[in-house]
Coordinates of C-alpha atoms and ligand atoms in Angstrom, one line a residue:
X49 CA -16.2 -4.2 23.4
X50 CA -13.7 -7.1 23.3
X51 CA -14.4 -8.6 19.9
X52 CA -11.9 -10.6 19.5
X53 CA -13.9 -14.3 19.7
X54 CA -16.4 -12.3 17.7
X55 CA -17.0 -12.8 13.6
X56 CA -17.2 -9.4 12.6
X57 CA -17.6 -7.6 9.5
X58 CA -14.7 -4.7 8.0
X59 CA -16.8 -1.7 8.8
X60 CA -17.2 -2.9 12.9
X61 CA -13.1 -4.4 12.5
X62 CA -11.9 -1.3 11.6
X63 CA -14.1 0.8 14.8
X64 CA -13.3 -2.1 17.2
X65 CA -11.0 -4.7 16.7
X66 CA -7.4 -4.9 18.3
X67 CA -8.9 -1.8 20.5
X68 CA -10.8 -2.1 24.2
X69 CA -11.3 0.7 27.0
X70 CA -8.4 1.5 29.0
X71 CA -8.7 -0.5 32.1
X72 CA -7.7 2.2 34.3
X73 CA -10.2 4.7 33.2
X74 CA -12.4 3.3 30.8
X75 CA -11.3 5.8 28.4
X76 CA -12.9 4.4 25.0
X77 CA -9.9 5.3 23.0
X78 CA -6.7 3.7 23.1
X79 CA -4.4 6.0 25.0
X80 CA -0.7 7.0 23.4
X81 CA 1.5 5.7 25.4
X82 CA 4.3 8.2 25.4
X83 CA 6.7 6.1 27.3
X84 CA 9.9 4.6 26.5
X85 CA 9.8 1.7 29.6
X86 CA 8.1 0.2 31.7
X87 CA 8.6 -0.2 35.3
X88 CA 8.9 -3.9 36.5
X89 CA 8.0 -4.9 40.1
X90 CA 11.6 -7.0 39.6
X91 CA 14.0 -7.8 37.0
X92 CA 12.1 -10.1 34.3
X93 CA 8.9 -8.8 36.9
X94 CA 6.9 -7.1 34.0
X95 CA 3.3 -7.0 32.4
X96 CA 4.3 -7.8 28.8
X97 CA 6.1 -4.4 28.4
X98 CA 10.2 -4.1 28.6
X99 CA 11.1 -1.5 26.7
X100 CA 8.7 0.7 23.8
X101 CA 10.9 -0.2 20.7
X102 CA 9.9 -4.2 21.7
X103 CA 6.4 -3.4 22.5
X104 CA 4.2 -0.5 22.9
X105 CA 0.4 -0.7 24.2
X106 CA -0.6 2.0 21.3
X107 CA 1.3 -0.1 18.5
X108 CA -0.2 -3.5 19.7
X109 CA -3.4 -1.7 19.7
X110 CA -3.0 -1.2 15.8
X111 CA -1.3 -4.3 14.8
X112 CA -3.8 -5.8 16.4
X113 CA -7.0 -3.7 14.3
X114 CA -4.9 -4.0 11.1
X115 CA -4.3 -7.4 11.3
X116 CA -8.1 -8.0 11.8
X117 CA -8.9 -6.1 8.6
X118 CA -6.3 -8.5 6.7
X119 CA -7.7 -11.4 8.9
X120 CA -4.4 -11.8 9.3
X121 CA -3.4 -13.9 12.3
X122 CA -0.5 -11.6 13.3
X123 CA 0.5 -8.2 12.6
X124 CA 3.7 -5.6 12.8
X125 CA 3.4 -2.2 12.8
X126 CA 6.9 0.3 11.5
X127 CA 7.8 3.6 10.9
X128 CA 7.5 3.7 7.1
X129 CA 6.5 1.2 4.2
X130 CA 9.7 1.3 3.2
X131 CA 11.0 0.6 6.7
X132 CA 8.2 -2.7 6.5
X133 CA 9.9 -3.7 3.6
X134 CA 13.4 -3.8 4.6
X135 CA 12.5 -5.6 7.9
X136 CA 10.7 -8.5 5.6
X137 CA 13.4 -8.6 3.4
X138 CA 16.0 -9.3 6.1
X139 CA 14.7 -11.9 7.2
X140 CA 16.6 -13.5 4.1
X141 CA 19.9 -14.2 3.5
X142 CA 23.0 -13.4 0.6
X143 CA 22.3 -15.3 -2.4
X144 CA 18.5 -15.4 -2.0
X145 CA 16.6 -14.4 -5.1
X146 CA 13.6 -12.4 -5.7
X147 CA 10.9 -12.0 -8.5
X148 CA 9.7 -8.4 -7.9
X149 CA 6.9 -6.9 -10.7
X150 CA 8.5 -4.5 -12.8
X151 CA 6.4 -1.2 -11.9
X152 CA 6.8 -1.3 -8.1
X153 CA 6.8 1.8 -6.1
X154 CA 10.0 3.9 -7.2
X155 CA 11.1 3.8 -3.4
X156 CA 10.8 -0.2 -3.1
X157 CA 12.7 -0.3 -6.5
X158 CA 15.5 1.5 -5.2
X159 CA 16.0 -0.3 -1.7
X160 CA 16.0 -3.3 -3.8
X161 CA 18.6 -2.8 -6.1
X162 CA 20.7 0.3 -4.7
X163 CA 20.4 -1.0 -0.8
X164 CA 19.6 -4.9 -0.7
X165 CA 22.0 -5.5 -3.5
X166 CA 25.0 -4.4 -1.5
X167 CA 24.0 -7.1 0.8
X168 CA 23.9 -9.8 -1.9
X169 CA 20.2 -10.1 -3.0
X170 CA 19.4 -10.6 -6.2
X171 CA 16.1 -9.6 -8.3
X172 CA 14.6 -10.0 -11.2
X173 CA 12.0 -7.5 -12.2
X174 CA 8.9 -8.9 -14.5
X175 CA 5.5 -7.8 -16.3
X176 CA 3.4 -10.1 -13.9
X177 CA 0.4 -9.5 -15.8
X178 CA 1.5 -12.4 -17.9
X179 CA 2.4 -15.8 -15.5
X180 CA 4.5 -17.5 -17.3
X181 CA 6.7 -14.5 -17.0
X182 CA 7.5 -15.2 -13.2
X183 CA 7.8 -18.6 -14.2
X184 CA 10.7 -18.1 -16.8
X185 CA 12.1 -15.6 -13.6
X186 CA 11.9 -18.2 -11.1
X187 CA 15.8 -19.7 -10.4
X188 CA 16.9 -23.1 -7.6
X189 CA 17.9 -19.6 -4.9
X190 CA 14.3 -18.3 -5.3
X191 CA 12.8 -17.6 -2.0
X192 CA 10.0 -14.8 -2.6
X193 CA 7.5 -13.3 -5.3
X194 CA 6.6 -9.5 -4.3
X195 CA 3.7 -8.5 -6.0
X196 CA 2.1 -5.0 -6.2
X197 CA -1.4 -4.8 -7.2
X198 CA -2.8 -2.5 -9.1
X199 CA 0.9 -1.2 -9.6
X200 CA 2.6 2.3 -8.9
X201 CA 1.6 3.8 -11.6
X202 CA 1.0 2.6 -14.1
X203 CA -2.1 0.5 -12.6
X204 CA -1.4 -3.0 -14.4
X205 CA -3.0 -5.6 -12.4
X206 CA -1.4 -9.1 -11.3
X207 CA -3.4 -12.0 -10.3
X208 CA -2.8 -12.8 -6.6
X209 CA -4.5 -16.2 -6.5
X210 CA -2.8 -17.4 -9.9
X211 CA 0.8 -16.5 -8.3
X212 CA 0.3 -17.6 -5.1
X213 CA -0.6 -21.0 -6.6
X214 CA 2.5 -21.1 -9.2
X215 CA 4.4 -20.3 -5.6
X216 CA 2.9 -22.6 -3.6
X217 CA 4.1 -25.4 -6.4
X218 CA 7.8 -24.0 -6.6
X219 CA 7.8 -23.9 -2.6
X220 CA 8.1 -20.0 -2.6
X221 CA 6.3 -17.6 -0.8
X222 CA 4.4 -14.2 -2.0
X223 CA 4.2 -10.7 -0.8
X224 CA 1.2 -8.4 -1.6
X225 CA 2.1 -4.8 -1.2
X226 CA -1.7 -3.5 -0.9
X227 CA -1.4 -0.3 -0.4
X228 CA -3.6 0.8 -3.0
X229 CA -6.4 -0.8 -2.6
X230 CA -6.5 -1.2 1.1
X231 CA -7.7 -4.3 3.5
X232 CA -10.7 -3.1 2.5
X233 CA -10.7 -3.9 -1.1
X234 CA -8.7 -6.4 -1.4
X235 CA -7.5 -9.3 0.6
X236 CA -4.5 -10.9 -0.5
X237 CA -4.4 -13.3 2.1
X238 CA -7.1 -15.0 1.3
X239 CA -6.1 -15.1 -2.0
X240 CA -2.6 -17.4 -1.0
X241 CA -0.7 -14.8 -0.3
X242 CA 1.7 -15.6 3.1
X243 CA 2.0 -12.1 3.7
X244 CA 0.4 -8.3 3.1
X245 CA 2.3 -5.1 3.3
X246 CA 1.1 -1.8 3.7
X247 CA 2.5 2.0 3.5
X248 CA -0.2 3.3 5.9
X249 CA 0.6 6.8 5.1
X250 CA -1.6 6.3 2.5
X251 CA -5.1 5.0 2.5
X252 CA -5.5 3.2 6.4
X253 CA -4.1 6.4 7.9
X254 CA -6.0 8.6 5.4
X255 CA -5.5 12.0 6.1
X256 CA -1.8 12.6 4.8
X257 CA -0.9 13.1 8.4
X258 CA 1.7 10.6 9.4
X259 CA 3.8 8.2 7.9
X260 CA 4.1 4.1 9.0
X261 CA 4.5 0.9 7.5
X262 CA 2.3 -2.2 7.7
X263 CA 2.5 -6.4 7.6
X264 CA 0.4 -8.6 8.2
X265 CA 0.7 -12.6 7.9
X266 CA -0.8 -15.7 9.5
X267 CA 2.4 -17.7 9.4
X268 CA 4.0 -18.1 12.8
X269 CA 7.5 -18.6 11.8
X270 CA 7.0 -15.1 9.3
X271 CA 5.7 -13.9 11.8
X272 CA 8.6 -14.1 14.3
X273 CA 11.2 -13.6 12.0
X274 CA 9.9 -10.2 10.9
X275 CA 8.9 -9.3 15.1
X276 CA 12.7 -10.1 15.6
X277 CA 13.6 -7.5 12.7
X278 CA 11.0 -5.1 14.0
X279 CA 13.0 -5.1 17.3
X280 CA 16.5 -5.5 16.3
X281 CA 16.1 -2.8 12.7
X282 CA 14.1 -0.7 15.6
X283 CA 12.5 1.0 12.3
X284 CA 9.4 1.4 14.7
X285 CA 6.1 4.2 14.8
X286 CA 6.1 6.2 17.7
X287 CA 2.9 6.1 20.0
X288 CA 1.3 9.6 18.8
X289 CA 1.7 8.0 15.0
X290 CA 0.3 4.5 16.0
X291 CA -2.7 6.5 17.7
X292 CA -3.3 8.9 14.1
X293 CA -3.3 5.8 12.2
X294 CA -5.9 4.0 14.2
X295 CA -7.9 6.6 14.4
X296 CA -7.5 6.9 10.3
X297 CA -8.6 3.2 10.0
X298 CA -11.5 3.7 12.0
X299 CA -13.1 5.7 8.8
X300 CA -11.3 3.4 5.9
X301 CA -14.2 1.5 4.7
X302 CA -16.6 4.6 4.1
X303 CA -13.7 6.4 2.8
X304 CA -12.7 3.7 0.5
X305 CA -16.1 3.4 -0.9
X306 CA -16.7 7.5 -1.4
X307 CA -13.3 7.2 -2.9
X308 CA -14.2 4.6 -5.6
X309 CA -17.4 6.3 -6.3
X310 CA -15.4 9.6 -7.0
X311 CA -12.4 8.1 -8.9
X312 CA -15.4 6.4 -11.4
X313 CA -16.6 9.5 -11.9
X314 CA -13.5 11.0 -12.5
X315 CA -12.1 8.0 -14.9
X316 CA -15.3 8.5 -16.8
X317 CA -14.9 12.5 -17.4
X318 CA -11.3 11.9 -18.4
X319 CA -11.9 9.2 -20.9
X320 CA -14.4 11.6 -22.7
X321 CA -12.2 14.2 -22.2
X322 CA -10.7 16.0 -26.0
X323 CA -7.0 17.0 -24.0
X324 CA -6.8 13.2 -22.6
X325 CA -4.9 10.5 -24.2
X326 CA -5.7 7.9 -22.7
X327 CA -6.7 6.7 -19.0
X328 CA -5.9 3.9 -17.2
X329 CA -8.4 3.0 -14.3
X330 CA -9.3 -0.5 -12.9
X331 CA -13.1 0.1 -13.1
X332 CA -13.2 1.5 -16.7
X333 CA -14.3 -1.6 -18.9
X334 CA -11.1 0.1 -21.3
X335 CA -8.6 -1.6 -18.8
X336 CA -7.0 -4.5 -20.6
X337 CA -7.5 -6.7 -16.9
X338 CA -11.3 -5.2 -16.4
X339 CA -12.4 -9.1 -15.5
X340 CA -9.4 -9.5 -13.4
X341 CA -10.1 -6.0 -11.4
X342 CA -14.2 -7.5 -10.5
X343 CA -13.2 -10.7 -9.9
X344 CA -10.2 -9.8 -7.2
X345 CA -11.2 -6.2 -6.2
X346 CA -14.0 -5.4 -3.8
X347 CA -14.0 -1.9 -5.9
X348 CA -11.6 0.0 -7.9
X349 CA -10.1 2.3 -5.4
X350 CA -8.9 6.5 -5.8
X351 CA -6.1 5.9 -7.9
X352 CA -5.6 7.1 -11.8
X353 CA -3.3 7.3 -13.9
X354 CA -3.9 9.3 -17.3
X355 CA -1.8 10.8 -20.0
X356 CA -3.1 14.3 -21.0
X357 CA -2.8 15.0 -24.9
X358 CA 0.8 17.6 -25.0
X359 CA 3.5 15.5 -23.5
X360 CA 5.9 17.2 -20.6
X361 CA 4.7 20.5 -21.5
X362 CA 1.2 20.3 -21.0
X363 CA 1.4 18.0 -17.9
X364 CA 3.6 20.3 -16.1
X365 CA 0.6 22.9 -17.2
X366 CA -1.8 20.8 -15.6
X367 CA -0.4 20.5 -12.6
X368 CA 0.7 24.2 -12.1
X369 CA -3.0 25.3 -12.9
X370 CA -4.7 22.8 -10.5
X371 CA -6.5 24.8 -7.3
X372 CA -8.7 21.7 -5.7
X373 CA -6.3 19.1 -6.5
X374 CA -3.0 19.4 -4.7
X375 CA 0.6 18.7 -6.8
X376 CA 1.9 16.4 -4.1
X377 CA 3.5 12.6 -3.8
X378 CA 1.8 10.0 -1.8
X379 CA -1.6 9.3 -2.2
X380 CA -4.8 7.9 0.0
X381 CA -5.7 10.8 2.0
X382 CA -9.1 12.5 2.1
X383 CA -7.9 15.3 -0.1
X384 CA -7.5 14.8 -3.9
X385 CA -3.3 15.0 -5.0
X386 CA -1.9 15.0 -8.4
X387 CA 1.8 14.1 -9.4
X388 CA 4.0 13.5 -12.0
X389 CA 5.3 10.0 -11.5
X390 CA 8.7 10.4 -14.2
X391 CA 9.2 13.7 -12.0
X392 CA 8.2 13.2 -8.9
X393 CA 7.7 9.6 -6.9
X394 CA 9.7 7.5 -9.8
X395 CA 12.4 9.8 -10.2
X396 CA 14.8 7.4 -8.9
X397 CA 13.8 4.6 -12.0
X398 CA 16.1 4.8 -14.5
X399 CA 15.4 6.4 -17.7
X400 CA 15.3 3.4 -19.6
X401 CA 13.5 1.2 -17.1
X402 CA 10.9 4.2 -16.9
X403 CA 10.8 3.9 -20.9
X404 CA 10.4 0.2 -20.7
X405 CA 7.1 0.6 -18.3
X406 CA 5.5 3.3 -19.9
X407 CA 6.2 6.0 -17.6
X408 CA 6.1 8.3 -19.7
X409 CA 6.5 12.6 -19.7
X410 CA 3.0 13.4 -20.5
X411 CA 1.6 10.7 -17.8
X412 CA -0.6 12.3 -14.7
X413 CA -1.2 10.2 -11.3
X414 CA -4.3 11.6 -9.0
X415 CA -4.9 10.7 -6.0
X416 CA -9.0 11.3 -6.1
X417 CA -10.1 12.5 -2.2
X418 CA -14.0 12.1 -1.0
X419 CA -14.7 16.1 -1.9
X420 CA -17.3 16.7 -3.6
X421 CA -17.3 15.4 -7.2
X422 CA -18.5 18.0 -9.0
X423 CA -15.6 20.5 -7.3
X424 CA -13.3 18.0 -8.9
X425 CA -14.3 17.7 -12.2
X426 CA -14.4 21.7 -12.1
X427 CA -10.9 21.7 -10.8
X428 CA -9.6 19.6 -13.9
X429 CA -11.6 20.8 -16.5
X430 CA -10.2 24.5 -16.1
X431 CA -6.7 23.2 -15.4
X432 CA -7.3 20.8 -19.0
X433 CA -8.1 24.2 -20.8
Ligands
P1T566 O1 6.4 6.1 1.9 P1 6.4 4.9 2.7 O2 5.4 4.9 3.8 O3 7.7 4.4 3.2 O4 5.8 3.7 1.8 C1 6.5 3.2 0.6 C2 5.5 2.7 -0.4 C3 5.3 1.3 -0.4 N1 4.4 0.8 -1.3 C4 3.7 1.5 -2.1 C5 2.8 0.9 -3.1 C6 3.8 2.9 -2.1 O5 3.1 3.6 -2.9 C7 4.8 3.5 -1.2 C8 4.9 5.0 -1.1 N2 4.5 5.7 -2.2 C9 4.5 7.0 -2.5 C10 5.0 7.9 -1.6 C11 3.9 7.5 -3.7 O6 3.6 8.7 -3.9 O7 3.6 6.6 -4.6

């Protein structure tokens, strides 16, 4: 069951890899280790293990199976996605500068420029559907592009091999935050990218059970600069959370795919819909980067973004009438969520910024879960009318 000299494929990585039976029992799931130390036969006398904010059997367990589904060389588990985020970003310095696409997650938006800017970080925020944009952004004290594809919410797509070849010529490096289309489809990595985060409170945990953070990278010196962070921020997952999201992972790849099946149907019914605007889902042939989304997406994911016809009014309507579909932030679980982006998860964008991008009163996110499809559409049609 040790498959690490072994080429696997996603579905057998996510069951296996990073994971063997506990050599004291043979107990074929990975134990959580509820310990804060570890005895040592003798000062420096220990078996890898000092003290559980360093290291942590359960963690290592699920940096290990996450970084195989990024094929990933290396791999560092934290508390939260935002708590990934600022350990990667502190590995740079005052002055450093930072392309960042203009629709990231509300929550990254705001450590950036109402955290990071205190400590002298600078960014500059750009539609990255178009290249030359991040070309124009680019500045001599550039050090990182941060990409998030599809983007929160407003589901624009940015071409990960195209950046990461622009960056590779300007001697920069990219971040892929992937956490909507999970290691299982999409793999920024192979695409150029030096490093992939993930929020795995949302689809490699699954369940809307617990809350972590994610990055993987097969650069050595990234890698140690952000394991010194990990160690010295001490934003680190606790055992019983490192042992719900391996679990979680175990199922991502069938989930992913009953997910994508679902949200297709969904897309579909709302694009015919008479009280829907407009919808915006990567595997519609209507989304302006439909090429893009089949040549750099396994599939198109859960997520959808859709503007019902009514504005504020009728949104709020929708999501006070839902019964299936829960009115929730976060996304990626089993179960199907709805939110309201300008209300809920990008409240924190200004309201001009939210202007700028199109996040607008009347727009919807849903979250589509693996229920049954039919349930679903019932659920939105009455909540429509
Ligand atoms: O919530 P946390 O685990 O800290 O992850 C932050 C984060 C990072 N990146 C993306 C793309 C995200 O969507 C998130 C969190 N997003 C939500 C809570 C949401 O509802 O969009």
């Amino acid at each position: 069951m040790n498959t690490s000299d072994m080429k696997i494929h996603p579905e057998t990585a996510a069951i296996h890899a990073g994971q063997i039976p506990d050599p004291t029992t043979g107990a074929i799931m990975t134990p959580i280790y509820q310990t804060s130390t570890y005895v040592q036969a003798g000062p420096g006398k220990h078996k890898g293990y000092e003290y559980s904010r360093t290291q942590n059997p359960t963690r290592s367990a699920l940096e290990g199976n996450l970084a195989a589904l990024e094929g990933a060389k290396f791999g560092l588990c934290f508390a939260s996605g935002c708590g990934a985020s600022t350990a990667v970003m502190l590995t740079y310095s005052a002055g450093d500068h930072f392309v960042v696409c203009d629709d990231v997650y509300g929550g990254t938006r705001r450590l950036f420029t109402r955290v990071l800017n205190k400590c002298g970080f600078e960014f500059t925020f750009v539609d990255m559907t178009k290249i030359e944009n991040i070309e124009k952004a680019i500045k001599p004290n550039t050090k990182l592009i941060w990409i998030e594809t599809p983007t929160n919410p407003t589901l624009k797509l940015i071409d990960i091999e195209a950046v990461t070849k622009l960056a590779k010529k300007k001697n920069l490096k990219t971040l892929v935050d992937n956490t909507f289309m999970s290691p299982y489809l999409q793999s920024p990595l192979q695409l150029g990218a030096d490093i992939v985060l993930h929020s795995t409170t949302k689809y490699i945990g699954g369940h809307s059970d617990v809350v972590g953070g994610f990055i993987g990278t097969s650069d050595e010196a990234i890698y140690q600069a952000v394991k010194f962070n990990q160690n010295s921020l001490g934003a680190v997952p606790a055992p019983m959370d490192c042992f719900l999201t391996m679990r979680g992972a175990k199922t991502l790849p069938v989930r992913m795919k009953q997910h994508s099946l679902n949200a297709m149907e969904i897309a579909k019914f709302l694009e015919k819909h008479p009280q829907v605007e407009k919808v915006i889902y990567p595997g519609l042939p209507s989304h302006p980067q439909y090429e893009l989304a089949k040549r750099q997406m396994k599939d198109s994911g859960g997520m959808i973004t859709f503007i019902a016809k009514g504005g504020l009014e009728k949104s709020r309507k929708v999501l006070e009438k839902v019964r299936i579909f829960a009115c929730a932030e976060s996304l990626g679980g089993v179960e199907s969520l709805i939110e309201h982006p300008a209300i809920m998860t990008h409240a924190s964008v200004p309201a001009e910024v939210k202007a700028e991008l199109g996040i607008a009163d009347g727009l919807i996110r849903i979250s589509v879960g693996i229920e049954n499809i039919e349930d679903l559409k019932a659920d939105l049609e009455q909540a429509l009318r």
